[in-house]
Coordinates of C-alpha atoms and ligand atoms in Angstrom, one line a residue:
M13 CA -3.1 24.8 3.8
S14 CA -0.9 21.4 5.6
T15 CA 1.3 18.9 4.2
P16 CA -0.1 15.4 3.2
K17 CA 1.5 12.8 4.8
I18 CA 1.4 10.1 2.3
L19 CA 2.5 5.9 3.7
A20 CA 4.2 4.7 0.4
F21 CA 4.7 0.9 0.8
A22 CA 4.2 -2.8 -1.1
G23 CA 1.8 -6.1 -0.1
S24 CA 5.1 -8.0 -0.9
L25 CA 7.9 -8.9 1.3
R26 CA 10.0 -9.9 -1.5
A27 CA 13.7 -8.0 -1.2
D28 CA 14.2 -7.5 -4.9
S29 CA 10.0 -6.7 -5.4
Y30 CA 8.7 -5.0 -8.7
N31 CA 6.1 -3.6 -6.1
K32 CA 8.5 -1.8 -4.4
K33 CA 10.7 -0.9 -6.4
L34 CA 6.8 0.5 -8.7
V35 CA 5.7 2.5 -5.5
K36 CA 8.9 4.1 -4.9
I37 CA 8.1 5.8 -8.0
A38 CA 4.9 6.9 -7.3
A39 CA 6.7 8.7 -4.4
K40 CA 9.2 10.2 -6.2
G41 CA 6.6 11.6 -7.5
A42 CA 3.9 12.7 -4.6
E43 CA 7.4 14.1 -3.0
T44 CA 7.4 16.6 -5.7
A45 CA 4.5 17.6 -5.6
G46 CA 4.7 18.7 -2.0
A47 CA 4.2 15.2 -0.1
Q48 CA 5.9 14.1 3.0
V49 CA 6.5 10.5 2.3
T50 CA 7.1 7.8 4.7
Y51 CA 8.6 4.7 2.6
L52 CA 7.3 1.1 4.9
D53 CA 8.5 -2.0 4.2
L54 CA 6.5 -4.5 5.4
R55 CA 9.4 -6.9 5.8
D56 CA 11.0 -4.9 8.6
Y57 CA 8.0 -5.6 10.6
P58 CA 6.9 -9.3 11.1
L59 CA 3.3 -10.1 11.6
P60 CA 2.2 -14.0 13.6
V61 CA -0.7 -14.7 10.8
F62 CA -3.9 -13.2 12.6
D63 CA -5.3 -15.7 14.9
E64 CA -8.2 -14.2 17.8
D65 CA -6.8 -16.8 20.1
L66 CA -3.0 -15.8 19.8
E67 CA -5.0 -12.3 20.3
R68 CA -6.5 -13.1 23.4
A69 CA -4.0 -14.6 24.9
E70 CA -1.1 -12.5 23.5
G71 CA -3.0 -9.0 22.8
M72 CA -1.7 -6.6 19.9
P73 CA 2.1 -7.9 18.5
A74 CA 4.7 -4.2 18.9
N75 CA 5.3 -4.9 14.9
G76 CA 0.7 -4.4 14.8
R77 CA 0.7 -1.4 16.7
A78 CA 4.1 0.0 14.9
I79 CA 2.0 -0.3 11.6
K80 CA -0.8 0.9 13.1
D81 CA 0.6 4.1 14.6
L82 CA 2.4 4.7 11.4
M83 CA -1.2 4.3 9.3
L84 CA -2.9 6.5 11.9
A85 CA 0.3 9.5 11.4
H86 CA -0.9 9.6 7.6
D87 CA -3.5 10.8 5.4
G88 CA -3.2 8.3 3.1
W89 CA -1.3 5.2 1.4
L90 CA 0.6 4.7 -2.1
L91 CA 0.3 1.2 -2.3
A92 CA 1.5 -1.2 -4.7
C93 CA 0.3 -5.1 -4.6
P94 CA 1.4 -8.3 -6.2
E95 CA -1.6 -10.3 -7.4
Y96 CA -0.9 -13.4 -5.6
N97 CA -4.1 -16.0 -7.9
S98 CA -6.1 -13.7 -9.3
S99 CA -6.3 -11.4 -6.0
I100 CA -4.3 -9.4 -3.1
T101 CA -1.1 -10.8 -1.1
A102 CA -1.5 -13.1 2.5
A103 CA 1.3 -10.2 3.6
L104 CA -1.2 -7.0 2.8
K105 CA -4.0 -9.2 4.6
N106 CA -2.9 -10.4 7.2
T107 CA -0.9 -6.4 7.6
I108 CA -4.6 -5.0 7.4
D109 CA -6.0 -7.5 9.6
W110 CA -4.0 -7.1 12.6
A111 CA -4.4 -3.1 12.0
S112 CA -7.8 -3.2 11.4
R113 CA -8.2 -4.7 15.8
K114 CA -9.5 -2.1 17.8
E115 CA -7.4 -1.6 20.8
A116 CA -8.7 0.9 23.9
G117 CA -9.7 4.6 23.3
E118 CA -9.6 4.0 19.3
V119 CA -12.9 4.0 16.5
P120 CA -13.2 0.8 14.8
L121 CA -11.2 0.6 11.6
Q122 CA -9.6 4.3 12.7
C123 CA -6.0 3.8 11.1
F124 CA -8.3 3.5 7.2
A125 CA -11.5 5.5 7.9
G126 CA -11.3 8.7 5.8
K127 CA -7.8 8.1 4.5
A128 CA -7.2 7.8 0.7
A129 CA -5.0 5.3 -1.0
C130 CA -3.8 5.3 -4.9
L131 CA -3.0 1.5 -6.3
M132 CA -0.9 0.3 -8.6
A133 CA 0.8 -3.4 -9.4
A134 CA 3.5 -5.1 -11.5
S135 CA 3.6 -8.8 -12.5
P136 CA 5.6 -10.7 -15.0
G137 CA 2.9 -11.4 -16.0
A138 CA 0.3 -9.9 -19.3
L139 CA -1.8 -8.1 -17.2
G140 CA 0.1 -6.5 -14.4
G141 CA -1.6 -7.5 -11.9
L142 CA -4.7 -6.0 -13.1
R143 CA -7.2 -9.1 -11.6
G144 CA -5.4 -8.9 -8.0
L145 CA -6.4 -4.3 -7.5
V146 CA -9.5 -5.6 -8.0
V147 CA -9.5 -7.3 -4.8
V148 CA -7.5 -4.4 -3.3
R149 CA -10.0 -1.4 -4.4
M150 CA -12.9 -3.4 -3.1
L151 CA -10.8 -4.2 -0.2
L152 CA -9.8 -0.3 0.7
A153 CA -13.6 0.6 0.3
N154 CA -15.1 -1.7 2.6
I155 CA -12.7 -0.5 5.4
Q156 CA -13.6 2.6 4.7
M157 CA -11.0 4.2 2.4
I158 CA -11.1 6.2 -0.7
V159 CA -9.7 4.8 -3.5
L160 CA -8.2 7.4 -6.1
P161 CA -9.4 5.6 -9.6
D162 CA -6.5 6.2 -11.1
Q163 CA -4.4 3.4 -11.4
I164 CA -1.8 1.2 -13.3
A165 CA -0.5 -1.7 -13.8
I166 CA 2.8 -2.7 -15.1
P167 CA 3.1 -6.3 -17.4
Q168 CA 6.3 -8.2 -18.1
A169 CA 8.3 -6.5 -14.7
M170 CA 11.1 -8.5 -15.7
N171 CA 11.9 -6.1 -18.1
A172 CA 10.1 -3.2 -16.7
F173 CA 12.2 -1.5 -14.9
S174 CA 16.2 0.3 -15.8
P175 CA 19.0 0.0 -13.4
D176 CA 18.4 2.4 -11.6
G177 CA 15.4 2.1 -10.2
T178 CA 12.9 4.1 -12.6
L179 CA 11.4 2.5 -15.3
A180 CA 12.5 1.8 -18.9
D181 CA 9.5 3.3 -21.1
A182 CA 9.6 6.9 -20.1
K183 CA 5.9 7.3 -20.6
K184 CA 4.9 4.6 -18.0
N185 CA 7.5 6.0 -15.8
A186 CA 6.2 9.5 -15.7
D187 CA 2.5 8.2 -15.5
V188 CA 3.7 6.5 -12.1
L189 CA 5.5 9.8 -11.9
K190 CA 2.2 11.4 -11.6
L191 CA 0.0 9.1 -9.9
G192 CA 1.4 10.0 -6.7
E193 CA 1.0 13.8 -7.6
K194 CA -2.2 12.9 -8.1
L195 CA -2.8 11.1 -4.6
T196 CA -0.4 14.7 -3.0
H197 CA -3.4 16.9 -4.4
F198 CA -6.5 15.1 -3.9
L199 CA -5.6 14.7 -0.3
A200 CA -3.8 18.8 -0.3
K201 CA -7.6 19.5 -1.4
F202 CA -9.7 16.6 1.4
K203 CA -7.9 17.8 4.1
G204 CA -8.4 21.7 2.8
Ligands
FMN324 C1 1.6 -17.7 -4.8 C2 1.8 -16.5 -5.8 C3 1.3 -16.8 -7.3 C4 1.0 -15.8 -7.6 N1 -0.2 -15.1 -8.5 C5 0.1 -14.8 -10.1 C6 -1.5 -14.3 -10.2 O1 -2.0 -14.6 -10.4 N2 -1.1 -13.6 -11.0 C7 0.4 -12.5 -11.8 O2 -0.3 -11.7 -12.4 N3 1.6 -12.6 -11.0 C8 1.4 -13.8 -10.1 N4 2.5 -14.7 -9.6 C9 3.7 -14.2 -10.2 C10 3.8 -12.8 -9.4 O3 3.7 -11.7 -10.0 C11 5.6 -12.4 -9.3 O4 6.2 -13.5 -8.4 C12 5.9 -11.0 -8.4 O5 7.5 -10.8 -8.9 C13 5.3 -11.1 -7.2 O6 5.9 -9.8 -7.0 P1 7.4 -8.7 -5.9 O7 8.3 -8.8 -7.2 O8 6.2 -7.2 -6.3 O9 7.4 -9.7 -4.6 C14 2.4 -15.1 -7.8 C15 3.2 -15.6 -7.5 C16 3.5 -16.7 -6.4 C17 4.4 -17.0 -5.1

């Protein structure tokens, strides 16, 4: 059985992002369960807003290619996405739009097809970003990813994290660790 390779990232660019903190907890759970996890910070890979004219003139930006290569090299995603106006963030959508562009030698949606994802969100609001996850789930399924049924949304995020980055609520922290474990176990079975 080969080691599952997981890309862990948040759909936020914000340095002190709650969603970055949250996905790092799930990443720890995945590592404990035996996965090899790479943490990706989208802030390190700035991309222009997708524009077909720009693409025609200049091709795939180097950061877009780098993100595609990271996606191709992994079997699944741990993804924490903030809810912006009840939906996905522009940063995540823009990343997916660039990564979805087929280049020479690739099949359509090669970065995504057949890969699995496990979703989570954190928000200062009462619903924890749950409505945004509905959109993220639909989008990922439409680009041929397998989205695991388990997901977690953390409300009141401004009070949820301890200074060490764990969730102050031990039960919730354990549940988020478990998300990483579940994706790891799924990938181990799925990859065979
Ligand atoms: C443009 C914008 C729209 C937002 N819309 C929502 C929303 O619909 N629901 C929600 O719970 N929080 C909303 N928020 C608040 C975010 O949840 C909050 O900024 C959160 O900290 C973002 O996640 P991050 O900490 O990972 O960057 C919005 C924030 C911004 C900037």
